[in-house]
PDB file of C-alpha atoms and ligand atoms in Angstrom:
ATOM      1  CA  MET A   1      24.920 -12.010   8.791  1.00 84.00           C
ATOM      2  CA  ILE A   2      23.232  -8.854   7.531  1.00 90.00           C
ATOM      3  CA  GLU A   3      21.670  -9.034   4.095  1.00 95.00           C
ATOM      4  CA  THR A   4      20.187  -6.139   2.110  1.00 97.00           C
ATOM      5  CA  ILE A   5      16.941  -7.530   0.674  1.00 97.00           C
ATOM      6  CA  PHE A   6      15.590  -4.297  -0.815  1.00 98.00           C
ATOM      7  CA  SER A   7      17.254  -1.065  -1.863  1.00 97.00           C
ATOM      8  CA  HIS A   8      15.915   1.751  -3.996  1.00 98.00           C
ATOM      9  CA  ASP A   9      16.645   5.434  -4.603  1.00 98.00           C
ATOM     10  CA  GLN A  10      14.296   7.842  -6.357  1.00 98.00           C
ATOM     11  CA  ILE A  11      15.684  11.242  -7.295  1.00 97.00           C
ATOM     12  CA  ASP A  12      13.605  14.373  -8.042  1.00 95.00           C
ATOM     13  CA  TYR A  13      10.316  12.411  -8.214  1.00 95.00           C
ATOM     14  CA  SER A  14      11.490  10.687 -11.383  1.00 96.00           C
ATOM     15  CA  VAL A  15       8.998   7.961 -12.381  1.00 96.00           C
ATOM     16  CA  SER A  16      11.777   5.618 -13.504  1.00 96.00           C
ATOM     17  CA  PRO A  17      13.442   3.253 -12.851  1.00 96.00           C
ATOM     18  CA  GLN A  18      10.516   1.453 -11.249  1.00 97.00           C
ATOM     19  CA  HIS A  19      10.823  -1.316  -8.712  1.00 97.00           C
ATOM     20  CA  CYS A  20       7.967  -3.864  -8.545  1.00 96.00           C
ATOM     21  CA  ILE A  21       7.626  -6.433  -5.782  1.00 97.00           C
ATOM     22  CA  GLY A  22       5.671  -9.713  -5.956  1.00 94.00           C
ATOM     23  CA  ASN A  23       3.503 -10.828  -8.859  1.00 91.00           C
ATOM     24  CA  SER A  24      -0.185 -10.508  -9.638  1.00 88.00           C
ATOM     25  CA  ASN A  25      -0.738 -14.150 -10.666  1.00 88.00           C
ATOM     26  CA  GLY A  26      -1.409 -15.567  -7.206  1.00 89.00           C
ATOM     27  CA  SER A  27      -3.050 -14.601  -3.924  1.00 93.00           C
ATOM     28  CA  CYS A  28      -2.875 -11.275  -2.064  1.00 95.00           C
ATOM     29  CA  ARG A  29       0.121 -11.088   0.292  1.00 96.00           C
ATOM     30  CA  PHE A  30      -1.947  -9.320   2.970  1.00 96.00           C
ATOM     31  CA  CYS A  31      -5.352 -11.066   3.084  1.00 94.00           C
ATOM     32  CA  PHE A  32      -4.438 -14.342   1.294  1.00 91.00           C
ATOM     33  CA  THR A  33      -7.562 -14.063  -0.901  1.00 88.00           C
ATOM     34  CA  SER A  34      -7.078 -16.650  -3.636  1.00 82.00           C
ATOM     35  CA  SER A  35      -8.893 -14.810  -6.434  1.00 83.00           C
ATOM     36  CA  PRO A  36      -8.199 -11.165  -5.680  1.00 89.00           C
ATOM     37  CA  LYS A  37      -8.593  -8.154  -7.950  1.00 92.00           C
ATOM     38  CA  PHE A  38      -5.344  -6.398  -8.799  1.00 92.00           C
ATOM     39  CA  LYS A  39      -6.810  -3.625 -10.924  1.00 91.00           C
ATOM     40  CA  ASN A  40      -5.145  -0.761  -9.058  1.00 88.00           C
ATOM     41  CA  ARG A  41      -1.387  -0.688  -8.770  1.00 88.00           C
ATOM     42  CA  SER A  42      -0.517  -0.481  -5.081  1.00 95.00           C
ATOM     43  CA  HIS A  43       2.159   1.885  -3.844  1.00 97.00           C
ATOM     44  CA  SER A  44       4.495  -0.044  -1.505  1.00 98.00           C
ATOM     45  CA  ILE A  45       5.307   3.248   0.206  1.00 98.00           C
ATOM     46  CA  PRO A  46       2.409   5.730   0.550  1.00 97.00           C
ATOM     47  CA  GLU A  47       2.174   8.241  -2.265  1.00 95.00           C
ATOM     48  CA  PHE A  48       1.960  11.183   0.163  1.00 95.00           C
ATOM     49  CA  LEU A  49       5.629  10.501   0.977  1.00 97.00           C
ATOM     50  CA  GLY A  50       6.520  11.137  -2.657  1.00 97.00           C
ATOM     51  CA  ASN A  51       6.729   7.533  -3.894  1.00 98.00           C
ATOM     52  CA  LYS A  52       6.418   7.404  -7.697  1.00 97.00           C
ATOM     53  CA  THR A  53       8.421   4.248  -8.394  1.00 98.00           C
ATOM     54  CA  VAL A  54       7.910   1.364  -5.916  1.00 98.00           C
ATOM     55  CA  PHE A  55       4.858  -0.864  -6.307  1.00 97.00           C
ATOM     56  CA  THR A  56       3.640  -4.109  -4.744  1.00 97.00           C
ATOM     57  CA  LEU A  57       1.888  -6.196  -7.401  1.00 96.00           C
ATOM     58  CA  ASP A  58       0.281  -8.706  -5.031  1.00 95.00           C
ATOM     59  CA  GLU A  59      -1.625  -6.251  -2.818  1.00 96.00           C
ATOM     60  CA  CYS A  60      -5.301  -6.611  -3.785  1.00 96.00           C
ATOM     61  CA  ASP A  61      -7.650  -3.667  -4.426  1.00 95.00           C
ATOM     62  CA  GLU A  62      -9.575  -4.367  -1.195  1.00 94.00           C
ATOM     63  CA  CYS A  63      -6.445  -4.240   0.982  1.00 95.00           C
ATOM     64  CA  ASN A  64      -5.163  -1.202  -0.907  1.00 95.00           C
ATOM     65  CA  LYS A  65      -8.356   0.680  -0.091  1.00 94.00           C
ATOM     66  CA  LEU A  66      -8.456  -0.532   3.504  1.00 93.00           C
ATOM     67  CA  PHE A  67      -4.845   0.432   4.271  1.00 94.00           C
ATOM     68  CA  GLY A  68      -5.060   3.733   2.366  1.00 91.00           C
ATOM     69  CA  ASN A  69      -8.136   4.979   4.238  1.00 89.00           C
ATOM     70  CA  GLY A  70      -7.036   3.584   7.593  1.00 88.00           C
ATOM     71  CA  ILE A  71      -3.448   3.286   8.731  1.00 95.00           C
ATOM     72  CA  GLU A  72      -1.694   5.374   6.075  1.00 94.00           C
ATOM     73  CA  LYS A  73      -3.734   8.469   6.965  1.00 91.00           C
ATOM     74  CA  SER A  74      -2.685   7.994  10.598  1.00 93.00           C
ATOM     75  CA  LEU A  75       0.974   7.880   9.609  1.00 95.00           C
ATOM     76  CA  LYS A  76       0.547  11.147   7.719  1.00 93.00           C
ATOM     77  CA  ASN A  77      -0.847  12.820  10.851  1.00 91.00           C
ATOM     78  CA  PHE A  78       1.901  11.298  12.966  1.00 93.00           C
ATOM     79  CA  LEU A  79       4.797  12.687  10.921  1.00 93.00           C
ATOM     80  CA  MET A  80       5.926  16.310  10.580  1.00 91.00           C
ATOM     81  CA  PRO A  81       3.546  18.611   8.668  1.00 91.00           C
ATOM     82  CA  GLY A  82       3.817  17.988   4.922  1.00 92.00           C
ATOM     83  CA  TRP A  83       5.357  21.401   4.148  1.00 92.00           C
ATOM     84  CA  PHE A  84       8.353  20.419   6.310  1.00 93.00           C
ATOM     85  CA  TYR A  85       9.511  17.582   4.025  1.00 94.00           C
ATOM     86  CA  ARG A  86       7.745  18.907   0.919  1.00 93.00           C
ATOM     87  CA  ALA A  87       7.012  15.536  -0.662  1.00 94.00           C
ATOM     88  CA  LYS A  88       5.058  15.616  -3.891  1.00 94.00           C
ATOM     89  CA  GLY A  89       1.972  13.405  -3.434  1.00 92.00           C
ATOM     90  CA  LYS A  90      -0.770  12.361  -5.820  1.00 90.00           C
ATOM     91  CA  ASN A  91      -2.102  15.911  -6.208  1.00 88.00           C
ATOM     92  CA  GLY A  92       1.200  17.702  -5.828  1.00 91.00           C
ATOM     93  CA  ARG A  93       1.863  19.485  -2.568  1.00 91.00           C
ATOM     94  CA  PRO A  94      -0.962  20.598  -0.306  1.00 85.00           C
ATOM     95  CA  THR A  95      -1.486  23.999   1.284  1.00 90.00           C
ATOM     96  CA  GLU A  96      -1.604  23.572   5.068  1.00 91.00           C
ATOM     97  CA  TYR A  97      -2.887  25.815   7.832  1.00 91.00           C
ATOM     98  CA  ALA A  98      -1.512  26.962  11.167  1.00 89.00           C
ATOM     99  CA  ALA A  99      -3.569  28.414  14.010  1.00 86.00           C
ATOM    100  CA  GLY A 100      -5.101  31.800  13.127  1.00 86.00           C
ATOM    101  CA  GLY A 101      -5.764  30.898   9.494  1.00 89.00           C
ATOM    102  CA  VAL A 102      -2.132  31.323   8.407  1.00 91.00           C
ATOM    103  CA  SER A 103      -1.557  29.230   5.295  1.00 92.00           C
ATOM    104  CA  ILE A 104       1.733  27.641   4.347  1.00 93.00           C
ATOM    105  CA  PHE A 105       2.836  26.093   1.099  1.00 93.00           C
ATOM    106  CA  ALA A 106       6.308  24.795   0.340  1.00 92.00           C
ATOM    107  CA  ASP A 107       8.074  23.651  -2.804  1.00 90.00           C
ATOM    108  CA  ASP A 108      11.670  22.568  -3.472  1.00 88.00           C
ATOM    109  CA  ILE A 109      13.037  26.102  -3.025  1.00 90.00           C
ATOM    110  CA  PHE A 110      10.576  28.253  -1.061  1.00 91.00           C
ATOM    111  CA  ILE A 111       8.309  28.088   1.953  1.00 90.00           C
ATOM    112  CA  ASN A 112       5.448  30.523   1.309  1.00 92.00           C
ATOM    113  CA  ILE A 113       3.540  31.791   4.334  1.00 91.00           C
ATOM    114  CA  THR A 114       0.382  33.874   3.949  1.00 92.00           C
ATOM    115  CA  PHE A 115      -1.024  35.845   6.875  1.00 90.00           C
ATOM    116  CA  PRO A 116      -4.761  36.544   6.647  1.00 89.00           C
ATOM    117  CA  ARG A 117      -4.609  39.624   8.849  1.00 82.00           C
ATOM    118  CA  GLY A 118      -2.138  41.903   7.112  1.00 79.00           C
ATOM    119  CA  ILE A 119       1.316  42.655   8.441  1.00 80.00           C
ATOM    120  CA  PRO A 120       2.568  39.815  10.675  1.00 82.00           C
ATOM    121  CA  LYS A 121       4.011  40.538  14.097  1.00 82.00           C
ATOM    122  CA  THR A 122       7.744  40.306  14.622  1.00 82.00           C
ATOM    123  CA  ASN A 123       8.875  37.043  16.240  1.00 85.00           C
ATOM    124  CA  GLU A 124       5.602  35.437  15.215  1.00 87.00           C
ATOM    125  CA  THR A 125       5.215  31.771  16.145  1.00 91.00           C
ATOM    126  CA  LEU A 126       3.055  29.573  13.957  1.00 90.00           C
ATOM    127  CA  GLU A 127       1.416  26.672  15.724  1.00 90.00           C
ATOM    128  CA  PHE A 128       0.503  23.486  13.907  1.00 85.00           C
ATOM    129  CA  ILE A 129      -1.622  21.107  15.951  1.00 79.00           C
ATOM    130  CA  SER A 130      -2.461  17.812  14.329  1.00 76.00           C
ATOM    131  CA  LYS A 131      -5.776  16.079  14.610  1.00 76.00           C
ATOM    132  CA  GLU A 132      -5.936  13.140  17.003  1.00 84.00           C
ATOM    133  CA  VAL A 133      -3.088  10.773  16.073  1.00 91.00           C
ATOM    134  CA  ASN A 134      -3.657   7.045  16.277  1.00 95.00           C
ATOM    135  CA  THR A 135      -0.187   5.813  17.213  1.00 96.00           C
ATOM    136  CA  LEU A 136      -1.165   2.135  16.875  1.00 97.00           C
ATOM    137  CA  LYS A 137      -2.294   2.694  13.289  1.00 97.00           C
ATOM    138  CA  SER A 138       0.782   4.823  12.558  1.00 97.00           C
ATOM    139  CA  TYR A 139       3.024   1.978  13.702  1.00 97.00           C
ATOM    140  CA  LYS A 140       1.021  -0.514  11.661  1.00 98.00           C
ATOM    141  CA  ALA A 141       1.481   1.702   8.594  1.00 98.00           C
ATOM    142  CA  LEU A 142       5.259   1.374   8.979  1.00 98.00           C
ATOM    143  CA  LEU A 143       4.965  -2.408   9.351  1.00 98.00           C
ATOM    144  CA  LYS A 144       2.738  -2.451   6.261  1.00 98.00           C
ATOM    145  CA  ILE A 145       5.480  -0.687   4.265  1.00 98.00           C
ATOM    146  CA  LEU A 146       8.038  -3.246   5.450  1.00 98.00           C
ATOM    147  CA  ILE A 147       5.807  -6.178   4.412  1.00 98.00           C
ATOM    148  CA  SER A 148       5.046  -4.502   1.062  1.00 98.00           C
ATOM    149  CA  LEU A 149       8.770  -4.446   0.262  1.00 98.00           C
ATOM    150  CA  LEU A 150       9.491  -8.063   1.261  1.00 98.00           C
ATOM    151  CA  PRO A 151      10.687 -10.465  -1.399  1.00 97.00           C
ATOM    152  CA  ASN A 152       8.209 -13.411  -1.507  1.00 95.00           C
ATOM    153  CA  GLU A 153      10.671 -15.860   0.087  1.00 95.00           C
ATOM    154  CA  PHE A 154      10.458 -14.023   3.452  1.00 96.00           C
ATOM    155  CA  LEU A 155       6.662 -13.604   3.633  1.00 96.00           C
ATOM    156  CA  LEU A 156       6.147 -16.810   5.628  1.00 94.00           C
ATOM    157  CA  GLU A 157       8.080 -15.306   8.547  1.00 94.00           C
ATOM    158  CA  PHE A 158       5.394 -12.601   8.714  1.00 95.00           C
ATOM    159  CA  THR A 159       2.278 -14.795   8.983  1.00 93.00           C
ATOM    160  CA  ASP A 160       1.603 -13.780  12.613  1.00 93.00           C
ATOM    161  CA  ALA A 161       2.564 -10.163  11.926  1.00 95.00           C
ATOM    162  CA  LEU A 162       0.095 -10.055   9.004  1.00 95.00           C
ATOM    163  CA  HIS A 163      -2.731 -11.275  11.211  1.00 94.00           C
ATOM    164  CA  TRP A 164      -1.832  -8.657  13.795  1.00 95.00           C
ATOM    165  CA  LEU A 165      -1.610  -5.927  11.148  1.00 95.00           C
ATOM    166  CA  ARG A 166      -5.132  -6.655   9.900  1.00 93.00           C
ATOM    167  CA  SER A 167      -6.588  -7.184  13.376  1.00 93.00           C
ATOM    168  CA  GLY A 168      -7.754  -4.651  15.941  1.00 91.00           C
ATOM    169  CA  HIS A 169      -5.190  -5.911  18.476  1.00 95.00           C
ATOM    170  CA  ASN A 170      -2.959  -3.491  20.315  1.00 95.00           C
ATOM    171  CA  PHE A 171       0.803  -3.564  20.965  1.00 95.00           C
ATOM    172  CA  SER A 172       0.607  -6.259  23.666  1.00 92.00           C
ATOM    173  CA  LEU A 173       0.921  -9.031  21.070  1.00 90.00           C
ATOM    174  CA  LEU A 174       4.279  -7.800  19.760  1.00 90.00           C
ATOM    175  CA  THR A 175       7.471  -9.519  20.901  1.00 87.00           C
ATOM    176  CA  HIS A 176       9.441  -6.258  21.213  1.00 89.00           C
ATOM    177  CA  LYS A 177       8.655  -2.629  21.964  1.00 91.00           C
ATOM    178  CA  PRO A 178       7.038  -0.680  19.108  1.00 95.00           C
ATOM    179  CA  ILE A 179       9.865   1.766  18.517  1.00 95.00           C
ATOM    180  CA  ALA A 180      11.460   3.676  15.662  1.00 95.00           C
ATOM    181  CA  PHE A 181      14.092   6.350  15.243  1.00 93.00           C
ATOM    182  CA  ILE A 182      12.624   9.401  13.547  1.00 94.00           C
ATOM    183  CA  GLY A 183      15.041  12.039  12.288  1.00 94.00           C
ATOM    184  CA  ASN A 184      14.832  15.341  10.507  1.00 93.00           C
ATOM    185  CA  GLN A 185      16.939  17.992   8.882  1.00 93.00           C
ATOM    186  CA  ILE A 186      15.926  21.637   8.735  1.00 91.00           C
ATOM    187  CA  PRO A 187      14.382  22.248   5.280  1.00 92.00           C
ATOM    188  CA  ASP A 188      17.125  23.505   2.974  1.00 92.00           C
ATOM    189  CA  GLN A 189      17.156  23.808  -0.802  1.00 92.00           C
ATOM    190  CA  ARG A 190      20.753  22.491  -0.886  1.00 93.00           C
ATOM    191  CA  LEU A 191      19.564  19.066   0.339  1.00 94.00           C
ATOM    192  CA  PRO A 192      18.727  16.484  -2.348  1.00 95.00           C
ATOM    193  CA  ILE A 193      15.133  15.734  -3.370  1.00 96.00           C
ATOM    194  CA  ILE A 194      15.273  12.043  -2.715  1.00 97.00           C
ATOM    195  CA  MET A 195      13.383   8.984  -1.542  1.00 98.00           C
ATOM    196  CA  ALA A 196      15.929   6.411  -0.379  1.00 97.00           C
ATOM    197  CA  VAL A 197      14.729   3.090   1.032  1.00 98.00           C
ATOM    198  CA  THR A 198      16.707   0.103   2.273  1.00 97.00           C
ATOM    199  CA  LEU A 199      15.468  -3.070   3.966  1.00 97.00           C
ATOM    200  CA  GLN A 200      17.953  -5.273   5.752  1.00 95.00           C
ATOM    201  CA  ARG A 201      17.555  -8.685   7.321  1.00 95.00           C
ATOM    202  CA  GLN A 202      19.762 -10.112  10.010  1.00 92.00           C
ATOM    203  CA  VAL A 203      19.605 -13.750  11.066  1.00 91.00           C
ATOM    204  CA  ILE A 204      19.508 -13.981  14.853  1.00 86.00           C
ATOM    205  CA  GLU A 205      18.950 -16.807  17.286  1.00 83.00           C
ATOM    206  CA  GLY A 206      15.468 -18.211  16.729  1.00 83.00           C
ATOM    207  CA  GLY A 207      14.599 -16.046  13.716  1.00 87.00           C
ATOM    208  CA  ALA A 208      15.427 -12.779  12.016  1.00 92.00           C
ATOM    209  CA  MET A 209      15.464  -9.031  12.676  1.00 92.00           C
ATOM    210  CA  TYR A 210      14.464  -6.624   9.925  1.00 94.00           C
ATOM    211  CA  VAL A 211      15.436  -2.966   9.765  1.00 94.00           C
ATOM    212  CA  LEU A 212      13.701  -0.611   7.340  1.00 96.00           C
ATOM    213  CA  ASP A 213      15.627   2.617   6.649  1.00 96.00           C
ATOM    214  CA  MET A 214      13.779   5.349   4.816  1.00 97.00           C
ATOM    215  CA  ARG A 215      14.574   8.897   3.833  1.00 97.00           C
ATOM    216  CA  PHE A 216      12.033  11.284   2.327  1.00 97.00           C
ATOM    217  CA  ASN A 217      13.896  14.483   1.464  1.00 96.00           C
ATOM    218  CA  ASN A 218      14.726  15.765   4.958  1.00 95.00           C
ATOM    219  CA  ILE A 219      12.900  13.267   7.192  1.00 96.00           C
ATOM    220  CA  TYR A 220      14.272   9.871   8.165  1.00 96.00           C
ATOM    221  CA  ILE A 221      12.588   6.781   9.603  1.00 96.00           C
ATOM    222  CA  MET A 222      14.527   3.816  10.962  1.00 95.00           C
ATOM    223  CA  PHE A 223      12.084   1.015  11.759  1.00 96.00           C
ATOM    224  CA  PRO A 224      13.160  -2.311  13.308  1.00 94.00           C
ATOM    225  CA  PHE A 225      10.801  -5.287  13.398  1.00 95.00           C
ATOM    226  CA  SER A 226      11.049  -8.919  14.385  1.00 91.00           C
ATOM    227  CA  THR A 227       8.564 -11.652  15.123  1.00 80.00           C
ATOM    228  CA  SER A 228      11.089 -13.654  17.117  1.00 80.00           C
ATOM    229  CA  THR A 229      13.041 -11.454  19.495  1.00 72.00           C
ATOM    230  CA  MET A 230      12.377  -9.190  22.458  1.00 67.00           C
ATOM    231  CA  THR A 231      15.212  -6.851  21.529  1.00 69.00           C
ATOM    232  CA  ALA A 232      14.908  -4.406  18.682  1.00 64.00           C
ATOM    233  CA  HIS A 233      18.236  -3.896  16.907  1.00 63.00           C
ATOM    234  CA  PHE A 234      19.481  -0.742  15.250  1.00 62.00           C
ATOM    235  CA  ARG A 235      22.462  -0.638  13.008  1.00 60.00           C
ATOM    236  CA  LEU A 236      24.495   2.377  14.059  1.00 57.00           C
ATOM    237  CA  GLY A 237      26.794   4.527  12.016  1.00 55.00           C
ATOM    238  CA  GLY A 238      24.955   3.919   8.769  1.00 49.00           C
ATOM    239  CA  GLY A 239      24.795   7.594   7.876  1.00 52.00           C
ATOM    240  CA  THR A 240      27.562   9.730   6.484  1.00 56.00           C
ATOM    241  CA  PRO A 241      28.830  12.396   8.878  1.00 63.00           C
ATOM    242  CA  ALA A 242      27.493  15.839   8.091  1.00 77.00           C
ATOM    243  CA  ASP A 243      30.024  18.069   6.308  1.00 81.00           C
ATOM    244  CA  ALA A 244      27.970  21.187   6.917  1.00 86.00           C
ATOM    245  CA  LYS A 245      25.487  22.400   9.500  1.00 86.00           C
ATOM    246  CA  TYR A 246      22.526  22.117   7.096  1.00 88.00           C
ATOM    247  CA  GLU A 247      23.239  18.398   6.594  1.00 90.00           C
ATOM    248  CA  GLU A 248      22.917  17.530  10.286  1.00 89.00           C
ATOM    249  CA  VAL A 249      20.142  15.098  11.178  1.00 90.00           C
ATOM    250  CA  ASN A 250      18.471  15.173  14.597  1.00 89.00           C
ATOM    251  CA  PHE A 251      17.172  11.758  15.585  1.00 89.00           C
ATOM    252  CA  SER A 252      14.821  10.889  18.409  1.00 90.00           C
ATOM    253  CA  LEU A 253      13.643   7.517  19.615  1.00 92.00           C
ATOM    254  CA  VAL A 254       9.871   7.141  19.477  1.00 95.00           C
ATOM    255  CA  ASP A 255       7.951   4.536  21.448  1.00 96.00           C
ATOM    256  CA  PHE A 256       4.592   4.279  19.696  1.00 96.00           C
ATOM    257  CA  SER A 257       2.914   2.774  22.767  1.00 96.00           C
ATOM    258  CA  THR A 258       3.568   5.928  24.822  1.00 95.00           C
ATOM    259  CA  ALA A 259       3.828   8.637  22.122  1.00 94.00           C
ATOM    260  CA  PRO A 260       1.452  11.614  22.496  1.00 90.00           C
ATOM    261  CA  LYS A 261      -1.911  11.365  20.732  1.00 89.00           C
ATOM    262  CA  LYS A 262      -1.618  14.890  19.387  1.00 86.00           C
ATOM    263  CA  ARG A 263       1.299  16.337  17.480  1.00 83.00           C
ATOM    264  CA  LYS A 264       2.225  19.941  18.151  1.00 85.00           C
ATOM    265  CA  PHE A 265       4.697  21.682  15.938  1.00 87.00           C
ATOM    266  CA  LYS A 266       5.827  25.291  16.270  1.00 88.00           C
ATOM    267  CA  LEU A 267       7.576  27.412  13.690  1.00 89.00           C
ATOM    268  CA  SER A 268       9.191  30.577  15.016  1.00 88.00           C
ATOM    269  CA  LEU A 269       9.634  33.374  12.534  1.00 85.00           C
ATOM    270  CA  ASN A 270      12.071  36.177  13.049  1.00 82.00           C
ATOM    271  CA  LEU A 271      10.458  38.804  10.887  1.00 78.00           C
ATOM    272  CA  PRO A 272      11.828  42.295  10.228  1.00 75.00           C
ATOM    273  CA  ASP A 273      10.027  44.965  12.216  1.00 73.00           C
ATOM    274  CA  LEU A 274       8.164  46.738   9.409  1.00 62.00           C
ATOM    275  CA  SER A 275       6.816  49.523  11.689  1.00 60.00           C
ATOM    276  CA  THR A 276      10.284  51.171  11.860  1.00 56.00           C
ATOM    277  CA  ASN A 277      10.213  51.736   8.083  1.00 53.00           C
ATOM    278  CA  GLU A 278       7.094  53.877   8.230  1.00 52.00           C
ATOM    279  CA  CYS A 279       7.389  57.652   7.714  1.00 50.00           C
ATOM    280  CA  SER A 280       6.685  59.586  10.863  1.00 48.00           C
ATOM    281  CA  GLN A 281       3.729  62.008  10.724  1.00 51.00           C
ATOM    282  CA  ASP A 282       5.503  64.417  12.996  1.00 52.00           C
ATOM    283  CA  PRO A 283       9.173  64.471  12.084  1.00 46.00           C
ATOM    284  CA  ASP A 284      11.575  65.710  14.699  1.00 50.00           C
ATOM    285  CA  TYR A 285      14.086  68.134  13.123  1.00 47.00           C
ATOM    286  CA  SER A 286      15.775  69.176  16.306  1.00 42.00           C
TER     287      SER A 286
HETATM  288 ZN1   ZN B   1      -5.812  -8.398   0.019  1.00 65.63          ZN
END
C-alpha cells in the first residue's frame, strides 16, 4: 500500500497557503530536547530552494542553526548553480560568477551575463566550478528535509536515522545505498514557477519505504529512504509525458557515496560574431 503523507504546491513564491508540520508545545523532533526554544520558525525545505510556505514547528532554534550552517549549505553546493533553477531565496536571487570574472544573474524571464573584458568571444564557454562538495552532508540535508515533513505518527520509525543524521558517521551505517534521482529541464520562461513536494510511504516487509519527490522550478529530486530495507524503491511513471521539447526532464541516478567532490558545470554560448559588423577601414570597391 502506498500512502501520500505530505503533499504541497507553492506557485510563484506565494506565501500562502502555508503548511505547518508538528507543534511547538513539546520536544524538538531532531534533538529530543525537552525544553527547547522555538523562537525562529524553521523552514522544512531550505529557503534557498524558494520555500516560502512549509514550516516545521518542532525544530528547535539550536538544530535550525546547526542544520542551516552545516548540511544545507552543502546541498546548495551539490545542486546546479542557483541561476539555473532561479529560486528566490531569503535575499532574492544571488549574482553568481563563472571563471574569468563573468557574472550571471537570472530571473523568471532572463538570464543576464556580464563579461568584464568587453566583447565576448563567439562560442564562449562559461565554466562554473563549485567549492569542495561534501556529499555526505548533502545527502543528510535531503534526509533532514524528509524528516522535517513527517507527520508526528511516523517519527518513531526514524529514531536510528535521526541519530545518524546528527552524528559524524558515514554511509556505512545505512541499510541501503545513498542514492537519489536528480533531474533537470533547460531553463525556459514557459515552465511554471513552482515548488511541488510529495512524500509517500509504502509498507514493506519488516518496515516502510519513503520516497520524497521534489520539484523546484526546473530541477527535480527523487529521494528514497528506508531504515528497514536494503533495496531503495522508486515509483516509476509518476511524471506526465512531455508535450513539448522544453518540458523534457533529464534524470540521472546519483550515488552520494561515489559522487565527485567537486561540481563542474559548463554553459556554452553561441554568440553572434560581432567583428563582422564592423566597418572596414579599407573598403574594397572592386
Ligand atoms: Zn533540536
